[in-house]
Amino acid sequence: MWTRTAGAGEQRVLPDGCTDLIWSDTGPAGELLVAGPDTHPHLASAPPGSHYVGLRFAPGAGPAVLGVPAHELRNLRVPLAALWPEAQVRRVRERLAEAGGGGRGFAGRVLEEAALGRLRDAEPPDPALGAVVAGLMGGASVSEVAATVGLSERQLHRRSLAAFGYGPKTLTRVLRLNRALTLARGGVPYAEVALVAGYADQAHLAREVRALAGLPLSRLLA
């Protein structure tokens, strides 16, 4: 669960392979929406002081809760009412309305309850998904990961679209970007970031950061 209070200007939301279920207090009755997996930065803006509470689902976990393949939400922000039955959304709104002075912690618990309720009725996640993410994060090639989980590369691509929102090559780029940003924010020199995160060299790191995040690494960190 995460919370945020909007400040002045836009916030740059970077690709991370995840999907989010989000409540905000904008509008008379608040807003419930879903953020799909991104392939480029999403620039979010709201009136300063607006509050957001979200549940972030790890790569591959969102479709079981949201009820649609991840690729249908790629690079989108859609109302929850477009995905869930009207009665389910209404119950979530009613529970949120009960929050009163309960604040964002209560709103987070309401989102968790709604997600758990959906999971109880959903098919269990594909057991291969964890191995796919672990393999790609560990530097294995797409063909190696496919062989590990017993799929052809075409089958892996199809399942990845449904689970992650994009194919395994794009997922590799997104996961590698986030690992690189974690290292760079920790003060690791850029050349070492490139080596540890799995880039060919520092120039490759720079190109990928600009392509996926929309800014040079130094400006992004600043």
Tab-separated table of C-alpha atoms in Angstrom:
chain	number	residue	atom	x	y	z
A	1	MET	CA	0.000	0.000	0.000
A	2	TRP	CA	1.233	3.490	-0.772
A	3	THR	CA	-0.025	6.998	-0.079
A	4	ARG	CA	0.729	10.332	-1.679
A	5	THR	CA	-0.308	13.954	-1.282
A	6	ALA	CA	-0.184	15.922	-4.531
A	7	GLY	CA	2.102	18.904	-4.641
A	8	ALA	CA	2.433	21.639	-7.212
A	9	GLY	CA	3.249	20.549	-10.758
A	10	GLU	CA	3.345	17.136	-12.370
A	11	GLN	CA	4.643	13.899	-10.897
A	12	ARG	CA	6.612	11.591	-13.188
A	13	VAL	CA	5.461	7.999	-12.665
A	14	LEU	CA	7.987	5.564	-14.150
A	15	PRO	CA	7.431	2.095	-15.622
A	16	ASP	CA	7.825	-0.612	-12.980
A	17	GLY	CA	5.938	-3.621	-14.375
A	18	CYS	CA	3.201	-3.198	-11.775
A	19	THR	CA	-0.500	-2.374	-11.790
A	20	ASP	CA	-2.242	-0.268	-9.155
A	21	LEU	CA	-5.713	0.060	-7.654
A	22	ILE	CA	-6.036	3.681	-6.559
A	23	TRP	CA	-8.447	5.819	-4.548
A	24	SER	CA	-8.194	9.597	-4.458
A	25	ASP	CA	-10.265	12.227	-2.665
A	26	THR	CA	-10.607	14.329	-5.809
A	27	GLY	CA	-14.171	15.112	-6.832
A	28	PRO	CA	-17.333	15.137	-4.701
A	29	ALA	CA	-17.370	11.363	-4.124
A	30	GLY	CA	-13.701	10.573	-4.609
A	31	GLU	CA	-12.313	8.544	-7.474
A	32	LEU	CA	-11.477	4.857	-7.922
A	33	LEU	CA	-9.205	4.020	-10.809
A	34	VAL	CA	-6.726	1.481	-12.093
A	35	ALA	CA	-3.245	2.263	-13.401
A	36	GLY	CA	-1.993	-0.219	-15.953
A	37	PRO	CA	1.607	-1.270	-16.633
A	38	ASP	CA	3.536	1.497	-18.373
A	39	THR	CA	6.134	1.477	-21.111
A	40	HIS	CA	6.889	5.188	-20.790
A	41	PRO	CA	6.629	7.823	-18.055
A	42	HIS	CA	3.150	8.898	-17.011
A	43	LEU	CA	2.884	12.549	-15.991
A	44	ALA	CA	0.240	12.813	-13.274
A	45	SER	CA	-1.202	16.054	-11.960
A	46	ALA	CA	-3.906	16.909	-9.439
A	47	PRO	CA	-4.906	19.904	-7.314
A	48	PRO	CA	-2.235	20.451	-4.639
A	49	GLY	CA	-3.223	18.748	-1.388
A	50	SER	CA	-5.186	15.958	-3.061
A	51	HIS	CA	-4.699	12.624	-1.286
A	52	TYR	CA	-4.075	9.284	-2.980
A	53	VAL	CA	-4.064	5.748	-1.570
A	54	GLY	CA	-3.047	2.823	-3.755
A	55	LEU	CA	-2.471	-0.908	-3.769
A	56	ARG	CA	0.437	-1.858	-6.009
A	57	PHE	CA	0.419	-5.370	-7.421
A	58	ALA	CA	3.743	-6.977	-8.268
A	59	PRO	CA	4.392	-7.907	-11.908
A	60	GLY	CA	1.905	-10.582	-12.936
A	61	ALA	CA	-0.339	-10.263	-9.866
A	62	GLY	CA	-2.762	-7.589	-11.045
A	63	PRO	CA	-4.931	-9.456	-13.579
A	64	ALA	CA	-6.308	-11.858	-10.940
A	65	VAL	CA	-7.665	-8.887	-8.973
A	66	LEU	CA	-8.572	-6.536	-11.798
A	67	GLY	CA	-10.194	-9.186	-13.969
A	68	VAL	CA	-8.671	-8.313	-17.342
A	69	PRO	CA	-5.394	-9.235	-19.091
A	70	ALA	CA	-2.663	-6.749	-18.275
A	71	HIS	CA	-2.058	-5.779	-21.909
A	72	GLU	CA	-5.588	-4.312	-22.065
A	73	LEU	CA	-4.490	-1.745	-19.453
A	74	ARG	CA	-1.042	-0.972	-20.865
A	75	ASN	CA	-0.235	2.754	-20.548
A	76	LEU	CA	-3.801	3.488	-19.385
A	77	ARG	CA	-5.582	4.931	-16.359
A	78	VAL	CA	-9.183	3.709	-16.308
A	79	PRO	CA	-12.094	3.987	-13.837
A	80	LEU	CA	-12.543	0.892	-11.706
A	81	ALA	CA	-16.197	0.913	-12.758
A	82	ALA	CA	-15.093	0.018	-16.294
A	83	LEU	CA	-13.596	-3.267	-15.011
A	84	TRP	CA	-15.639	-4.464	-12.031
A	85	PRO	CA	-19.389	-5.113	-11.759
A	86	GLU	CA	-21.374	-2.089	-10.665
A	87	ALA	CA	-22.437	-3.715	-7.393
A	88	GLN	CA	-18.822	-4.415	-6.357
A	89	VAL	CA	-17.714	-0.855	-7.080
A	90	ARG	CA	-20.710	0.506	-5.202
A	91	ARG	CA	-19.824	-1.573	-2.122
A	92	VAL	CA	-16.255	-0.238	-2.196
A	93	ARG	CA	-17.539	3.332	-2.468
A	94	GLU	CA	-19.939	2.769	0.434
A	95	ARG	CA	-17.138	1.394	2.597
A	96	LEU	CA	-14.935	4.364	1.709
A	97	ALA	CA	-17.766	6.733	2.594
A	98	GLU	CA	-17.835	5.143	6.053
A	99	ALA	CA	-14.215	6.223	6.563
A	100	GLY	CA	-15.199	9.582	7.985
A	101	GLY	CA	-12.191	10.502	10.101
A	102	GLY	CA	-10.492	7.162	9.493
A	103	GLY	CA	-8.209	8.761	6.942
A	104	ARG	CA	-5.941	7.116	4.421
A	105	GLY	CA	-5.186	4.087	6.580
A	106	PHE	CA	-8.862	3.145	6.547
A	107	ALA	CA	-9.061	3.708	2.781
A	108	GLY	CA	-6.095	1.394	2.303
A	109	ARG	CA	-7.799	-1.343	4.320
A	110	VAL	CA	-10.937	-0.972	2.208
A	111	LEU	CA	-8.906	-1.460	-0.976
A	112	GLU	CA	-7.174	-4.491	0.559
A	113	GLU	CA	-10.509	-6.048	1.534
A	114	ALA	CA	-11.858	-5.502	-1.980
A	115	ALA	CA	-8.762	-7.038	-3.566
A	116	LEU	CA	-8.845	-10.063	-1.251
A	117	GLY	CA	-12.513	-10.576	-2.039
A	118	ARG	CA	-11.706	-10.668	-5.742
A	119	LEU	CA	-8.805	-13.056	-5.192
A	120	ARG	CA	-11.014	-15.541	-3.363
A	121	ASP	CA	-13.074	-15.955	-6.537
A	122	ALA	CA	-10.210	-15.746	-9.042
A	123	GLU	CA	-8.128	-18.387	-10.710
A	124	PRO	CA	-4.735	-18.715	-8.973
A	125	PRO	CA	-1.866	-16.907	-10.719
A	126	ASP	CA	0.170	-18.866	-13.244
A	127	PRO	CA	2.898	-20.570	-11.147
A	128	ALA	CA	5.425	-19.911	-13.916
A	129	LEU	CA	5.179	-16.135	-13.477
A	130	GLY	CA	7.457	-15.979	-10.449
A	131	ALA	CA	10.124	-17.988	-12.247
A	132	VAL	CA	9.838	-15.727	-15.293
A	133	VAL	CA	10.381	-12.559	-13.253
A	134	ALA	CA	13.204	-14.120	-11.226
A	135	GLY	CA	14.941	-15.379	-14.360
A	136	LEU	CA	14.738	-12.073	-16.198
A	137	MET	CA	15.880	-10.127	-13.127
A	138	GLY	CA	18.783	-12.554	-12.788
A	139	GLY	CA	20.000	-11.759	-16.290
A	140	ALA	CA	18.753	-14.869	-18.103
A	141	SER	CA	17.823	-14.516	-21.760
A	142	VAL	CA	14.246	-14.896	-22.964
A	143	SER	CA	15.074	-18.273	-24.523
A	144	GLU	CA	16.674	-19.461	-21.271
A	145	VAL	CA	13.661	-18.368	-19.233
A	146	ALA	CA	11.277	-20.042	-21.679
A	147	ALA	CA	13.217	-23.302	-21.384
A	148	THR	CA	13.250	-23.060	-17.580
A	149	VAL	CA	9.461	-22.759	-17.338
A	150	GLY	CA	8.837	-25.320	-20.092
A	151	LEU	CA	7.351	-22.981	-22.701
A	152	SER	CA	8.218	-22.019	-26.236
A	153	GLU	CA	9.254	-18.396	-26.718
A	154	ARG	CA	5.935	-17.735	-28.479
A	155	GLN	CA	3.977	-19.206	-25.561
A	156	LEU	CA	6.046	-17.197	-23.097
A	157	HIS	CA	5.370	-14.006	-25.048
A	158	ARG	CA	1.610	-14.666	-25.101
A	159	ARG	CA	1.447	-15.413	-21.372
A	160	SER	CA	3.625	-12.406	-20.602
A	161	LEU	CA	1.264	-10.073	-22.444
A	162	ALA	CA	-1.648	-11.295	-20.341
A	163	ALA	CA	0.257	-11.282	-17.053
A	164	PHE	CA	2.618	-8.326	-17.307
A	165	GLY	CA	1.152	-6.179	-20.072
A	166	TYR	CA	4.049	-6.649	-22.457
A	167	GLY	CA	6.435	-9.296	-23.727
A	168	PRO	CA	9.424	-10.611	-21.771
A	169	LYS	CA	11.936	-8.399	-23.611
A	170	THR	CA	10.100	-5.236	-22.574
A	171	LEU	CA	9.632	-6.600	-19.068
A	172	THR	CA	13.401	-7.167	-18.902
A	173	ARG	CA	14.024	-3.532	-19.839
A	174	VAL	CA	11.572	-2.267	-17.211
A	175	LEU	CA	12.929	-4.472	-14.412
A	176	ARG	CA	16.499	-3.558	-15.326
A	177	LEU	CA	15.625	0.153	-15.278
A	178	ASN	CA	14.214	-0.094	-11.769
A	179	ARG	CA	17.247	-1.993	-10.530
A	180	ALA	CA	19.519	0.652	-12.053
A	181	LEU	CA	17.555	3.481	-10.441
A	182	THR	CA	17.734	1.802	-7.036
A	183	LEU	CA	21.510	1.497	-7.358
A	184	ALA	CA	21.951	5.060	-8.635
A	185	ARG	CA	19.781	6.513	-5.862
A	186	GLY	CA	22.019	4.680	-3.406
A	187	GLY	CA	25.035	6.585	-4.683
A	188	VAL	CA	26.578	3.879	-6.879
A	189	PRO	CA	28.647	5.431	-9.712
A	190	TYR	CA	26.941	5.271	-13.102
A	191	ALA	CA	29.565	3.018	-14.670
A	192	GLU	CA	29.126	0.513	-11.859
A	193	VAL	CA	25.324	0.819	-12.094
A	194	ALA	CA	25.537	-0.164	-15.760
A	195	LEU	CA	27.709	-3.186	-14.985
A	196	VAL	CA	25.707	-4.473	-12.019
A	197	ALA	CA	22.271	-3.882	-13.582
A	198	GLY	CA	23.202	-5.725	-16.769
A	199	TYR	CA	23.718	-2.991	-19.365
A	200	ALA	CA	26.356	-3.330	-22.065
A	201	ASP	CA	28.014	-0.092	-20.925
A	202	GLN	CA	27.234	3.314	-19.455
A	203	ALA	CA	26.046	4.641	-22.826
A	204	HIS	CA	23.526	1.797	-23.025
A	205	LEU	CA	22.292	2.701	-19.539
A	206	ALA	CA	21.886	6.341	-20.569
A	207	ARG	CA	19.887	5.448	-23.693
A	208	GLU	CA	17.558	3.113	-21.831
A	209	VAL	CA	16.893	5.573	-19.001
A	210	ARG	CA	16.024	8.308	-21.463
A	211	ALA	CA	13.834	5.942	-23.525
A	212	LEU	CA	11.840	4.571	-20.577
A	213	ALA	CA	11.921	7.472	-18.118
A	214	GLY	CA	12.010	10.417	-20.519
A	215	LEU	CA	14.923	12.202	-18.814
A	216	PRO	CA	18.688	11.758	-18.470
A	217	LEU	CA	19.652	9.828	-15.354
A	218	SER	CA	21.204	12.849	-13.627
A	219	ARG	CA	18.041	14.957	-14.040
A	220	LEU	CA	15.850	12.056	-12.999
A	221	LEU	CA	17.751	11.603	-9.753
A	222	ALA	CA	17.751	15.335	-9.085
